Amino acid sequence: LQTMSGNEDDWLALKPQEPSPSQCCGSGCKPCIYDVYQKELAQWERAKAKQDKSLLVEKKEQSNNSELNPDTFTAFSISSVEQLTEDTYQYKFELPGNSSLRLSLGQHIVLRGVVNGLEVQRAYTPISPGNAEGYFEVLMKCYEAGLMSQYIKTWKKGDMVFWRGPFGGFPYQPNKHGELLMLASGTGLAPMLPILRSITGDEDDETFVTLVGCFRTFDKIYLKPLLQDLARYWNIRIFYILSQEMSLEKLPWSYQENTYTGRLNEDLVKVIINSCRRKPFVLICGSSAFNEDMSRYLKAAGIEENSCFVF
């Protein structure tokens, strides 16, 4: 009898742990961490019923073959850390050899961190081109009280960080839409960049793009040189909406004519839509409050729901 209960304890120790709510990033990943848990639990139950632990061997918590995978976390090394604004950083991660993440446009990957013994997961969209070889880059904003931010703030070059994915994404096809209207708030810029780069990198893609970037102040606009480069293309327009700038007088000339102060409200959304060269298909990415506001303004401007995509 003794061996039986000892054996029971052994099996309990091997039982997968149910994820806590903080571990779900809430981005609708397939598989979600809860799906992975259900799969592992079923595997554990089968193995226990047959009293055969070898049936659990394929359960890999982490993979070391450095291939991104939706089911398991893989470790990637940080090759550089660049501070963009006081609370925003650009991290570059190494990919072995000249491999690439092969993400389709606007796809996100999920980061796992442990803070005070609590596991947290959050979704981020790489801003590097999907076919970038040997590396990928992620734009991250650190919040004063954010759990994941506390973990991210400790990162330095050479640290190993765990990611899984890819998930989601916008099924972009060249020339399918006459014009894309991108409404992005803060780091919501991230999923827009690979799409913009894909359009400017393809001579045959004649899609017009109007990107509207919402930031608090001029200093808080991320990646200005990249955005200025993109705005030089004949089919790309970029507007900036700065909610906490009082006037445009101190801004460089090149920004004054396409920058607005205040918030992106219903009237301004209508003005921008009316200035589009073709009927736009709209991409939205920001906080949930921003996404809800934008969806409401677009509806008021007569843009149907099937002409919008929210990241």
PDB file of C-alpha atoms in Angstrom:
ATOM      1  CA  LEU A   1       0.000   0.000   0.000  1.00  0.00           C
ATOM      2  CA  GLN A   2       2.886   2.305   0.866  1.00  0.00           C
ATOM      3  CA  THR A   3       4.267   2.159  -2.677  1.00  0.00           C
ATOM      4  CA  MET A   4       0.841   2.871  -4.101  1.00  0.00           C
ATOM      5  CA  SER A   5       0.444   6.195  -2.242  1.00  0.00           C
ATOM      6  CA  GLY A   6       4.047   7.148  -3.007  1.00  0.00           C
ATOM      7  CA  ASN A   7       3.308   6.454  -6.644  1.00  0.00           C
ATOM      8  CA  GLU A   8       0.176   8.606  -6.373  1.00  0.00           C
ATOM      9  CA  ASP A   9       2.315  11.517  -5.104  1.00  0.00           C
ATOM     10  CA  ASP A  10       4.716  11.030  -8.014  1.00  0.00           C
ATOM     11  CA  TRP A  11       1.851  11.329 -10.484  1.00  0.00           C
ATOM     12  CA  LEU A  12       0.466  14.401  -8.720  1.00  0.00           C
ATOM     13  CA  ALA A  13       3.876  16.047  -8.979  1.00  0.00           C
ATOM     14  CA  LEU A  14       3.793  15.473 -12.748  1.00  0.00           C
ATOM     15  CA  LYS A  15       0.278  16.850 -13.182  1.00  0.00           C
ATOM     16  CA  PRO A  16       0.249  20.031 -15.327  1.00  0.00           C
ATOM     17  CA  GLN A  17      -0.551  23.217 -13.405  1.00  0.00           C
ATOM     18  CA  GLU A  18      -3.655  25.112 -14.436  1.00  0.00           C
ATOM     19  CA  PRO A  19      -2.624  28.577 -15.711  1.00  0.00           C
ATOM     20  CA  SER A  20      -3.488  31.589 -13.576  1.00  0.00           C
ATOM     21  CA  PRO A  21      -5.428  34.459 -15.225  1.00  0.00           C
ATOM     22  CA  SER A  22      -2.252  36.617 -15.291  1.00  0.00           C
ATOM     23  CA  GLN A  23      -0.684  34.075 -17.638  1.00  0.00           C
ATOM     24  CA  CYS A  24      -3.255  34.677 -20.373  1.00  0.00           C
ATOM     25  CA  CYS A  25      -2.326  37.693 -22.513  1.00  0.00           C
ATOM     26  CA  GLY A  26      -5.948  38.111 -23.625  1.00  0.00           C
ATOM     27  CA  SER A  27      -5.063  38.441 -27.320  1.00  0.00           C
ATOM     28  CA  GLY A  28      -7.048  35.448 -28.510  1.00  0.00           C
ATOM     29  CA  CYS A  29      -4.007  33.303 -29.329  1.00  0.00           C
ATOM     30  CA  LYS A  30      -4.559  29.896 -30.944  1.00  0.00           C
ATOM     31  CA  PRO A  31      -3.569  27.858 -29.044  1.00  0.00           C
ATOM     32  CA  CYS A  32      -4.214  29.917 -25.916  1.00  0.00           C
ATOM     33  CA  ILE A  33      -2.226  28.924 -22.823  1.00  0.00           C
ATOM     34  CA  TYR A  34      -5.454  27.321 -21.545  1.00  0.00           C
ATOM     35  CA  ASP A  35      -5.648  25.173 -24.724  1.00  0.00           C
ATOM     36  CA  VAL A  36      -2.059  24.036 -24.139  1.00  0.00           C
ATOM     37  CA  TYR A  37      -2.959  23.189 -20.530  1.00  0.00           C
ATOM     38  CA  GLN A  38      -5.997  21.120 -21.592  1.00  0.00           C
ATOM     39  CA  LYS A  39      -3.852  19.208 -24.074  1.00  0.00           C
ATOM     40  CA  GLU A  40      -1.180  18.490 -21.451  1.00  0.00           C
ATOM     41  CA  LEU A  41      -3.786  17.513 -18.855  1.00  0.00           C
ATOM     42  CA  ALA A  42      -5.365  14.993 -21.264  1.00  0.00           C
ATOM     43  CA  GLN A  43      -1.901  13.588 -21.972  1.00  0.00           C
ATOM     44  CA  TRP A  44      -1.201  13.289 -18.235  1.00  0.00           C
ATOM     45  CA  GLU A  45      -4.546  11.541 -17.633  1.00  0.00           C
ATOM     46  CA  ARG A  46      -3.817   9.013 -20.400  1.00  0.00           C
ATOM     47  CA  ALA A  47      -0.348   8.331 -19.015  1.00  0.00           C
ATOM     48  CA  LYS A  48      -1.655   7.949 -15.455  1.00  0.00           C
ATOM     49  CA  ALA A  49      -4.430   5.573 -16.534  1.00  0.00           C
ATOM     50  CA  LYS A  50      -1.792   3.366 -18.169  1.00  0.00           C
ATOM     51  CA  GLN A  51       0.723   3.997 -15.330  1.00  0.00           C
ATOM     52  CA  ASP A  52       3.294   4.782 -18.021  1.00  0.00           C
ATOM     53  CA  LYS A  53       5.415   7.907 -17.434  1.00  0.00           C
ATOM     54  CA  SER A  54       7.143   7.573 -20.792  1.00  0.00           C
ATOM     55  CA  LEU A  55       3.896   8.836 -22.356  1.00  0.00           C
ATOM     56  CA  LEU A  56       4.696  12.239 -20.804  1.00  0.00           C
ATOM     57  CA  VAL A  57       8.095  12.591 -22.413  1.00  0.00           C
ATOM     58  CA  GLU A  58       6.941  14.641 -25.378  1.00  0.00           C
ATOM     59  CA  LYS A  59       5.715  17.305 -22.940  1.00  0.00           C
ATOM     60  CA  LYS A  60       8.258  20.067 -23.582  1.00  0.00           C
ATOM     61  CA  GLU A  61       7.926  23.146 -21.391  1.00  0.00           C
ATOM     62  CA  GLN A  62      10.574  24.988 -23.369  1.00  0.00           C
ATOM     63  CA  SER A  63      12.206  24.232 -26.625  1.00  0.00           C
ATOM     64  CA  ASN A  64      15.864  24.893 -27.280  1.00  0.00           C
ATOM     65  CA  ASN A  65      15.902  24.409 -31.016  1.00  0.00           C
ATOM     66  CA  SER A  66      15.462  28.207 -31.239  1.00  0.00           C
ATOM     67  CA  GLU A  67      12.533  27.935 -33.619  1.00  0.00           C
ATOM     68  CA  LEU A  68       9.532  30.013 -32.699  1.00  0.00           C
ATOM     69  CA  ASN A  69       6.617  27.696 -31.887  1.00  0.00           C
ATOM     70  CA  PRO A  70       2.990  28.446 -30.901  1.00  0.00           C
ATOM     71  CA  ASP A  71       2.797  25.605 -28.362  1.00  0.00           C
ATOM     72  CA  THR A  72       6.014  25.937 -26.388  1.00  0.00           C
ATOM     73  CA  PHE A  73       8.212  28.798 -25.254  1.00  0.00           C
ATOM     74  CA  THR A  74      11.601  29.193 -26.890  1.00  0.00           C
ATOM     75  CA  ALA A  75      14.544  31.138 -25.470  1.00  0.00           C
ATOM     76  CA  PHE A  76      16.018  33.991 -27.519  1.00  0.00           C
ATOM     77  CA  SER A  77      19.036  36.087 -26.559  1.00  0.00           C
ATOM     78  CA  ILE A  78      18.859  39.906 -26.380  1.00  0.00           C
ATOM     79  CA  SER A  79      21.499  41.374 -28.692  1.00  0.00           C
ATOM     80  CA  SER A  80      20.792  45.057 -28.067  1.00  0.00           C
ATOM     81  CA  VAL A  81      18.669  47.418 -25.986  1.00  0.00           C
ATOM     82  CA  GLU A  82      17.855  50.916 -27.234  1.00  0.00           C
ATOM     83  CA  GLN A  83      15.889  53.467 -25.241  1.00  0.00           C
ATOM     84  CA  LEU A  84      13.579  55.453 -27.554  1.00  0.00           C
ATOM     85  CA  THR A  85      11.718  57.659 -25.058  1.00  0.00           C
ATOM     86  CA  GLU A  86      11.741  57.771 -21.258  1.00  0.00           C
ATOM     87  CA  ASP A  87       9.452  54.722 -21.059  1.00  0.00           C
ATOM     88  CA  THR A  88       9.811  53.024 -24.453  1.00  0.00           C
ATOM     89  CA  TYR A  89      12.538  50.649 -25.571  1.00  0.00           C
ATOM     90  CA  GLN A  90      13.464  48.776 -28.705  1.00  0.00           C
ATOM     91  CA  TYR A  91      14.877  45.310 -28.075  1.00  0.00           C
ATOM     92  CA  LYS A  92      16.732  43.273 -30.657  1.00  0.00           C
ATOM     93  CA  PHE A  93      16.771  39.474 -30.321  1.00  0.00           C
ATOM     94  CA  GLU A  94      19.156  37.060 -31.976  1.00  0.00           C
ATOM     95  CA  LEU A  95      17.976  34.325 -34.330  1.00  0.00           C
ATOM     96  CA  PRO A  96      20.411  31.444 -34.935  1.00  0.00           C
ATOM     97  CA  GLY A  97      22.285  31.442 -38.222  1.00  0.00           C
ATOM     98  CA  ASN A  98      20.453  33.533 -40.752  1.00  0.00           C
ATOM     99  CA  SER A  99      17.037  32.196 -39.871  1.00  0.00           C
ATOM    100  CA  SER A 100      13.993  34.458 -39.840  1.00  0.00           C
ATOM    101  CA  LEU A 101      10.771  34.427 -37.791  1.00  0.00           C
ATOM    102  CA  ARG A 102       8.762  34.220 -41.031  1.00  0.00           C
ATOM    103  CA  LEU A 103       5.873  36.148 -39.554  1.00  0.00           C
ATOM    104  CA  SER A 104       2.995  37.151 -41.728  1.00  0.00           C
ATOM    105  CA  LEU A 105       2.068  40.829 -41.495  1.00  0.00           C
ATOM    106  CA  GLY A 106       1.077  42.233 -38.128  1.00  0.00           C
ATOM    107  CA  GLN A 107       1.376  38.890 -36.322  1.00  0.00           C
ATOM    108  CA  HIS A 108       2.173  39.020 -32.620  1.00  0.00           C
ATOM    109  CA  ILE A 109       4.268  36.826 -30.353  1.00  0.00           C
ATOM    110  CA  VAL A 110       3.753  36.162 -26.651  1.00  0.00           C
ATOM    111  CA  LEU A 111       6.360  36.934 -24.001  1.00  0.00           C
ATOM    112  CA  ARG A 112       6.581  35.065 -20.725  1.00  0.00           C
ATOM    113  CA  GLY A 113       7.966  36.731 -17.621  1.00  0.00           C
ATOM    114  CA  VAL A 114       8.095  35.845 -13.940  1.00  0.00           C
ATOM    115  CA  VAL A 115       7.602  38.681 -11.458  1.00  0.00           C
ATOM    116  CA  ASN A 116       7.628  38.033  -7.698  1.00  0.00           C
ATOM    117  CA  GLY A 117       6.990  34.358  -8.415  1.00  0.00           C
ATOM    118  CA  LEU A 118       3.957  35.174 -10.579  1.00  0.00           C
ATOM    119  CA  GLU A 119       4.060  34.157 -14.231  1.00  0.00           C
ATOM    120  CA  VAL A 120       2.814  36.846 -16.623  1.00  0.00           C
ATOM    121  CA  GLN A 121       2.278  36.692 -20.379  1.00  0.00           C
ATOM    122  CA  ARG A 122       1.836  39.593 -22.792  1.00  0.00           C
ATOM    123  CA  ALA A 123       1.532  39.909 -26.568  1.00  0.00           C
ATOM    124  CA  TYR A 124       3.881  42.110 -28.637  1.00  0.00           C
ATOM    125  CA  THR A 125       4.205  42.659 -32.375  1.00  0.00           C
ATOM    126  CA  PRO A 126       7.740  42.579 -33.823  1.00  0.00           C
ATOM    127  CA  ILE A 127       8.467  45.742 -35.802  1.00  0.00           C
ATOM    128  CA  SER A 128      11.282  44.230 -37.881  1.00  0.00           C
ATOM    129  CA  PRO A 129      10.435  43.058 -41.424  1.00  0.00           C
ATOM    130  CA  GLY A 130       8.918  39.546 -41.313  1.00  0.00           C
ATOM    131  CA  ASN A 131      11.775  38.179 -43.435  1.00  0.00           C
ATOM    132  CA  ALA A 132      14.579  39.869 -41.428  1.00  0.00           C
ATOM    133  CA  GLU A 133      17.422  37.364 -41.123  1.00  0.00           C
ATOM    134  CA  GLY A 134      19.328  36.625 -37.937  1.00  0.00           C
ATOM    135  CA  TYR A 135      17.276  38.922 -35.680  1.00  0.00           C
ATOM    136  CA  PHE A 136      13.898  40.353 -34.773  1.00  0.00           C
ATOM    137  CA  GLU A 137      13.014  43.612 -32.998  1.00  0.00           C
ATOM    138  CA  VAL A 138      10.230  44.443 -30.579  1.00  0.00           C
ATOM    139  CA  LEU A 139       8.986  47.848 -29.412  1.00  0.00           C
ATOM    140  CA  MET A 140       7.991  47.844 -25.726  1.00  0.00           C
ATOM    141  CA  LYS A 141       6.524  50.438 -23.438  1.00  0.00           C
ATOM    142  CA  CYS A 142       7.207  50.111 -19.712  1.00  0.00           C
ATOM    143  CA  TYR A 143       4.470  51.188 -17.326  1.00  0.00           C
ATOM    144  CA  GLU A 144       5.237  52.348 -13.802  1.00  0.00           C
ATOM    145  CA  ALA A 145       2.998  49.748 -12.169  1.00  0.00           C
ATOM    146  CA  GLY A 146       2.971  47.107 -14.921  1.00  0.00           C
ATOM    147  CA  LEU A 147       3.913  43.605 -13.821  1.00  0.00           C
ATOM    148  CA  MET A 148       5.575  42.712 -17.116  1.00  0.00           C
ATOM    149  CA  SER A 149       7.284  46.120 -17.187  1.00  0.00           C
ATOM    150  CA  GLN A 150       9.055  45.342 -13.918  1.00  0.00           C
ATOM    151  CA  TYR A 151      10.493  42.244 -15.562  1.00  0.00           C
ATOM    152  CA  ILE A 152      11.384  43.992 -18.851  1.00  0.00           C
ATOM    153  CA  LYS A 153      13.194  46.814 -17.007  1.00  0.00           C
ATOM    154  CA  THR A 154      15.742  44.304 -15.694  1.00  0.00           C
ATOM    155  CA  TRP A 155      16.788  43.116 -19.187  1.00  0.00           C
ATOM    156  CA  LYS A 156      20.275  43.634 -20.470  1.00  0.00           C
ATOM    157  CA  LYS A 157      22.244  42.479 -23.480  1.00  0.00           C
ATOM    158  CA  GLY A 158      22.854  38.727 -23.434  1.00  0.00           C
ATOM    159  CA  ASP A 159      19.799  37.848 -21.321  1.00  0.00           C
ATOM    160  CA  MET A 160      17.629  34.955 -22.498  1.00  0.00           C
ATOM    161  CA  VAL A 161      13.930  35.714 -22.933  1.00  0.00           C
ATOM    162  CA  PHE A 162      11.106  33.260 -23.659  1.00  0.00           C
ATOM    163  CA  TRP A 163       8.666  33.761 -26.553  1.00  0.00           C
ATOM    164  CA  ARG A 164       6.010  31.655 -28.292  1.00  0.00           C
ATOM    165  CA  GLY A 165       3.964  32.283 -31.407  1.00  0.00           C
ATOM    166  CA  PRO A 166       3.188  33.576 -33.912  1.00  0.00           C
ATOM    167  CA  PHE A 167      -0.495  34.452 -33.546  1.00  0.00           C
ATOM    168  CA  GLY A 168      -3.091  36.650 -35.207  1.00  0.00           C
ATOM    169  CA  GLY A 169      -2.053  39.071 -37.880  1.00  0.00           C
ATOM    170  CA  PHE A 170      -3.839  40.902 -40.652  1.00  0.00           C
ATOM    171  CA  PRO A 171      -4.221  38.897 -43.881  1.00  0.00           C
ATOM    172  CA  TYR A 172      -2.736  41.643 -46.059  1.00  0.00           C
ATOM    173  CA  GLN A 173      -2.659  41.205 -49.844  1.00  0.00           C
ATOM    174  CA  PRO A 174      -0.999  43.731 -52.165  1.00  0.00           C
ATOM    175  CA  ASN A 175      -3.450  45.945 -54.077  1.00  0.00           C
ATOM    176  CA  LYS A 176      -6.485  44.330 -52.450  1.00  0.00           C
ATOM    177  CA  HIS A 177      -7.512  47.633 -50.814  1.00  0.00           C
ATOM    178  CA  GLY A 178      -7.327  50.986 -52.582  1.00  0.00           C
ATOM    179  CA  GLU A 179      -6.212  52.752 -49.417  1.00  0.00           C
ATOM    180  CA  LEU A 180      -5.343  51.610 -45.911  1.00  0.00           C
ATOM    181  CA  LEU A 181      -6.118  54.054 -43.113  1.00  0.00           C
ATOM    182  CA  MET A 182      -4.019  53.122 -40.075  1.00  0.00           C
ATOM    183  CA  LEU A 183      -5.099  54.540 -36.711  1.00  0.00           C
ATOM    184  CA  ALA A 184      -2.380  53.833 -34.153  1.00  0.00           C
ATOM    185  CA  SER A 185      -1.926  55.016 -30.601  1.00  0.00           C
ATOM    186  CA  GLY A 186       1.539  54.800 -28.997  1.00  0.00           C
ATOM    187  CA  THR A 187       3.064  51.337 -29.372  1.00  0.00           C
ATOM    188  CA  GLY A 188      -0.004  50.465 -31.470  1.00  0.00           C
ATOM    189  CA  LEU A 189       2.327  51.616 -34.233  1.00  0.00           C
ATOM    190  CA  ALA A 190       4.086  48.218 -34.052  1.00  0.00           C
ATOM    191  CA  PRO A 191       1.761  46.047 -36.195  1.00  0.00           C
ATOM    192  CA  MET A 192       1.480  48.824 -38.795  1.00  0.00           C
ATOM    193  CA  LEU A 193       5.219  48.959 -39.542  1.00  0.00           C
ATOM    194  CA  PRO A 194       5.677  45.522 -41.165  1.00  0.00           C
ATOM    195  CA  ILE A 195       2.668  46.255 -43.412  1.00  0.00           C
ATOM    196  CA  LEU A 196       4.068  49.681 -44.376  1.00  0.00           C
ATOM    197  CA  ARG A 197       7.485  48.168 -45.097  1.00  0.00           C
ATOM    198  CA  SER A 198       5.908  45.452 -47.197  1.00  0.00           C
ATOM    199  CA  ILE A 199       4.046  48.057 -49.300  1.00  0.00           C
ATOM    200  CA  THR A 200       7.050  50.351 -49.792  1.00  0.00           C
ATOM    201  CA  GLY A 201       9.280  47.353 -50.539  1.00  0.00           C
ATOM    202  CA  ASP A 202       7.044  46.094 -53.351  1.00  0.00           C
ATOM    203  CA  GLU A 203       7.163  48.174 -56.540  1.00  0.00           C
ATOM    204  CA  ASP A 204       3.989  46.530 -57.812  1.00  0.00           C
ATOM    205  CA  ASP A 205       1.974  47.380 -54.695  1.00  0.00           C
ATOM    206  CA  GLU A 206       0.106  50.628 -55.373  1.00  0.00           C
ATOM    207  CA  THR A 207      -1.923  50.698 -52.168  1.00  0.00           C
ATOM    208  CA  PHE A 208      -2.253  54.190 -50.695  1.00  0.00           C
ATOM    209  CA  VAL A 209      -1.628  54.430 -46.961  1.00  0.00           C
ATOM    210  CA  THR A 210      -2.652  57.124 -44.506  1.00  0.00           C
ATOM    211  CA  LEU A 211      -1.064  56.470 -41.118  1.00  0.00           C
ATOM    212  CA  VAL A 212      -2.387  58.471 -38.149  1.00  0.00           C
ATOM    213  CA  GLY A 213      -0.089  58.181 -35.131  1.00  0.00           C
ATOM    214  CA  CYS A 214      -1.388  59.405 -31.761  1.00  0.00           C
ATOM    215  CA  PHE A 215       1.216  60.372 -29.158  1.00  0.00           C
ATOM    216  CA  ARG A 216       1.257  62.611 -26.106  1.00  0.00           C
ATOM    217  CA  THR A 217       4.028  64.980 -27.232  1.00  0.00           C
ATOM    218  CA  PHE A 218       6.439  65.412 -30.138  1.00  0.00           C
ATOM    219  CA  ASP A 219       9.255  63.864 -28.061  1.00  0.00           C
ATOM    220  CA  LYS A 220       7.157  60.745 -27.547  1.00  0.00           C
ATOM    221  CA  ILE A 221       6.839  59.916 -31.260  1.00  0.00           C
ATOM    222  CA  TYR A 222       8.726  56.651 -31.755  1.00  0.00           C
ATOM    223  CA  LEU A 223      11.056  55.841 -34.633  1.00  0.00           C
ATOM    224  CA  LYS A 224      10.897  59.292 -36.239  1.00  0.00           C
ATOM    225  CA  PRO A 225      13.662  58.625 -38.815  1.00  0.00           C
ATOM    226  CA  LEU A 226      11.903  55.467 -40.016  1.00  0.00           C
ATOM    227  CA  LEU A 227       8.533  57.236 -40.251  1.00  0.00           C
ATOM    228  CA  GLN A 228      10.056  60.205 -42.092  1.00  0.00           C
ATOM    229  CA  ASP A 229      11.652  57.781 -44.582  1.00  0.00           C
ATOM    230  CA  LEU A 230       8.332  56.026 -45.165  1.00  0.00           C
ATOM    231  CA  ALA A 231       6.525  59.361 -45.652  1.00  0.00           C
ATOM    232  CA  ARG A 232       8.782  60.109 -48.647  1.00  0.00           C
ATOM    233  CA  TYR A 233       7.064  57.391 -50.695  1.00  0.00           C
ATOM    234  CA  TRP A 234       4.482  58.687 -53.167  1.00  0.00           C
ATOM    235  CA  ASN A 235       1.700  56.522 -51.716  1.00  0.00           C
ATOM    236  CA  ILE A 236       2.311  57.051 -47.976  1.00  0.00           C
ATOM    237  CA  ARG A 237       0.969  59.935 -45.865  1.00  0.00           C
ATOM    238  CA  ILE A 238       1.605  60.256 -42.147  1.00  0.00           C
ATOM    239  CA  PHE A 239      -0.316  62.467 -39.716  1.00  0.00           C
ATOM    240  CA  TYR A 240       0.564  62.970 -36.070  1.00  0.00           C
ATOM    241  CA  ILE A 241      -1.952  63.770 -33.335  1.00  0.00           C
ATOM    242  CA  LEU A 242      -0.277  65.115 -30.190  1.00  0.00           C
ATOM    243  CA  SER A 243      -2.661  65.201 -27.233  1.00  0.00           C
ATOM    244  CA  GLN A 244      -0.466  67.223 -24.860  1.00  0.00           C
ATOM    245  CA  GLU A 245       1.250  69.698 -27.204  1.00  0.00           C
ATOM    246  CA  MET A 246      -0.248  73.156 -26.886  1.00  0.00           C
ATOM    247  CA  SER A 247       1.023  74.556 -30.176  1.00  0.00           C
ATOM    248  CA  LEU A 248       2.921  73.463 -33.270  1.00  0.00           C
ATOM    249  CA  GLU A 249       5.307  76.463 -33.335  1.00  0.00           C
ATOM    250  CA  LYS A 250       8.240  74.638 -31.742  1.00  0.00           C
ATOM    251  CA  LEU A 251       7.951  71.627 -34.057  1.00  0.00           C
ATOM    252  CA  PRO A 252      10.301  71.252 -37.037  1.00  0.00           C
ATOM    253  CA  TRP A 253       8.808  72.647 -40.251  1.00  0.00           C
ATOM    254  CA  SER A 254       8.550  69.204 -41.808  1.00  0.00           C
ATOM    255  CA  TYR A 255       6.092  68.157 -39.093  1.00  0.00           C
ATOM    256  CA  GLN A 256       3.962  71.274 -38.790  1.00  0.00           C
ATOM    257  CA  GLU A 257       1.682  70.774 -41.770  1.00  0.00           C
ATOM    258  CA  ASN A 258       0.733  67.173 -40.959  1.00  0.00           C
ATOM    259  CA  THR A 259       0.417  67.413 -37.173  1.00  0.00           C
ATOM    260  CA  TYR A 260      -2.657  68.203 -35.073  1.00  0.00           C
ATOM    261  CA  THR A 261      -2.796  69.068 -31.380  1.00  0.00           C
ATOM    262  CA  GLY A 262      -5.467  67.667 -29.088  1.00  0.00           C
ATOM    263  CA  ARG A 263      -7.151  64.312 -29.417  1.00  0.00           C
ATOM    264  CA  LEU A 264      -8.212  62.244 -32.386  1.00  0.00           C
ATOM    265  CA  ASN A 265     -11.949  62.930 -32.141  1.00  0.00           C
ATOM    266  CA  GLU A 266     -14.928  62.148 -34.333  1.00  0.00           C
ATOM    267  CA  ASP A 267     -14.637  65.347 -36.404  1.00  0.00           C
ATOM    268  CA  LEU A 268     -10.951  64.868 -37.125  1.00  0.00           C
ATOM    269  CA  VAL A 269     -11.525  61.225 -38.112  1.00  0.00           C
ATOM    270  CA  LYS A 270     -14.133  62.452 -40.631  1.00  0.00           C
ATOM    271  CA  VAL A 271     -11.740  65.082 -42.008  1.00  0.00           C
ATOM    272  CA  ILE A 272      -9.000  62.470 -42.464  1.00  0.00           C
ATOM    273  CA  ILE A 273     -11.358  59.948 -44.100  1.00  0.00           C
ATOM    274  CA  ASN A 274     -12.605  62.641 -46.498  1.00  0.00           C
ATOM    275  CA  SER A 275      -9.016  63.435 -47.436  1.00  0.00           C
ATOM    276  CA  CYS A 276      -8.287  59.803 -48.339  1.00  0.00           C
ATOM    277  CA  ARG A 277      -7.723  59.301 -52.049  1.00  0.00           C
ATOM    278  CA  ARG A 278      -9.807  56.137 -52.178  1.00  0.00           C
ATOM    279  CA  LYS A 279     -12.380  54.580 -49.878  1.00  0.00           C
ATOM    280  CA  PRO A 280     -10.228  53.317 -47.018  1.00  0.00           C
ATOM    281  CA  PHE A 281      -9.977  49.971 -45.277  1.00  0.00           C
ATOM    282  CA  VAL A 282      -9.137  50.835 -41.658  1.00  0.00           C
ATOM    283  CA  LEU A 283      -6.602  49.181 -39.341  1.00  0.00           C
ATOM    284  CA  ILE A 284      -6.791  50.101 -35.635  1.00  0.00           C
ATOM    285  CA  CYS A 285      -4.319  49.417 -32.830  1.00  0.00           C
ATOM    286  CA  GLY A 286      -4.071  50.997 -29.385  1.00  0.00           C
ATOM    287  CA  SER A 287      -5.482  50.615 -25.898  1.00  0.00           C
ATOM    288  CA  SER A 288      -8.926  49.040 -25.624  1.00  0.00           C
ATOM    289  CA  ALA A 289     -10.397  52.504 -24.923  1.00  0.00           C
ATOM    290  CA  PHE A 290      -8.708  53.894 -28.071  1.00  0.00           C
ATOM    291  CA  ASN A 291      -9.929  50.950 -30.168  1.00  0.00           C
ATOM    292  CA  GLU A 292     -13.506  51.411 -28.933  1.00  0.00           C
ATOM    293  CA  ASP A 293     -13.475  55.169 -29.585  1.00  0.00           C
ATOM    294  CA  MET A 294     -12.086  54.700 -33.099  1.00  0.00           C
ATOM    295  CA  SER A 295     -14.670  52.026 -33.966  1.00  0.00           C
ATOM    296  CA  ARG A 296     -17.401  54.412 -32.826  1.00  0.00           C
ATOM    297  CA  TYR A 297     -16.028  57.380 -34.826  1.00  0.00           C
ATOM    298  CA  LEU A 298     -15.666  55.240 -37.963  1.00  0.00           C
ATOM    299  CA  LYS A 299     -19.250  54.051 -37.686  1.00  0.00           C
ATOM    300  CA  ALA A 300     -20.360  57.691 -37.397  1.00  0.00           C
ATOM    301  CA  ALA A 301     -18.298  58.452 -40.512  1.00  0.00           C
ATOM    302  CA  GLY A 302     -20.094  55.716 -42.448  1.00  0.00           C
ATOM    303  CA  ILE A 303     -17.304  53.113 -42.495  1.00  0.00           C
ATOM    304  CA  GLU A 304     -18.870  49.637 -42.206  1.00  0.00           C
ATOM    305  CA  GLU A 305     -17.575  47.080 -39.743  1.00  0.00           C
ATOM    306  CA  ASN A 306     -16.359  44.800 -42.513  1.00  0.00           C
ATOM    307  CA  SER A 307     -14.031  47.612 -43.644  1.00  0.00           C
ATOM    308  CA  CYS A 308     -12.152  47.652 -40.319  1.00  0.00           C
ATOM    309  CA  PHE A 309      -9.647  45.393 -38.612  1.00  0.00           C
ATOM    310  CA  VAL A 310      -8.657  45.811 -34.959  1.00  0.00           C
ATOM    311  CA  PHE A 311      -5.333  44.340 -33.802  1.00  0.00           C
TER     312      PHE A 311
END
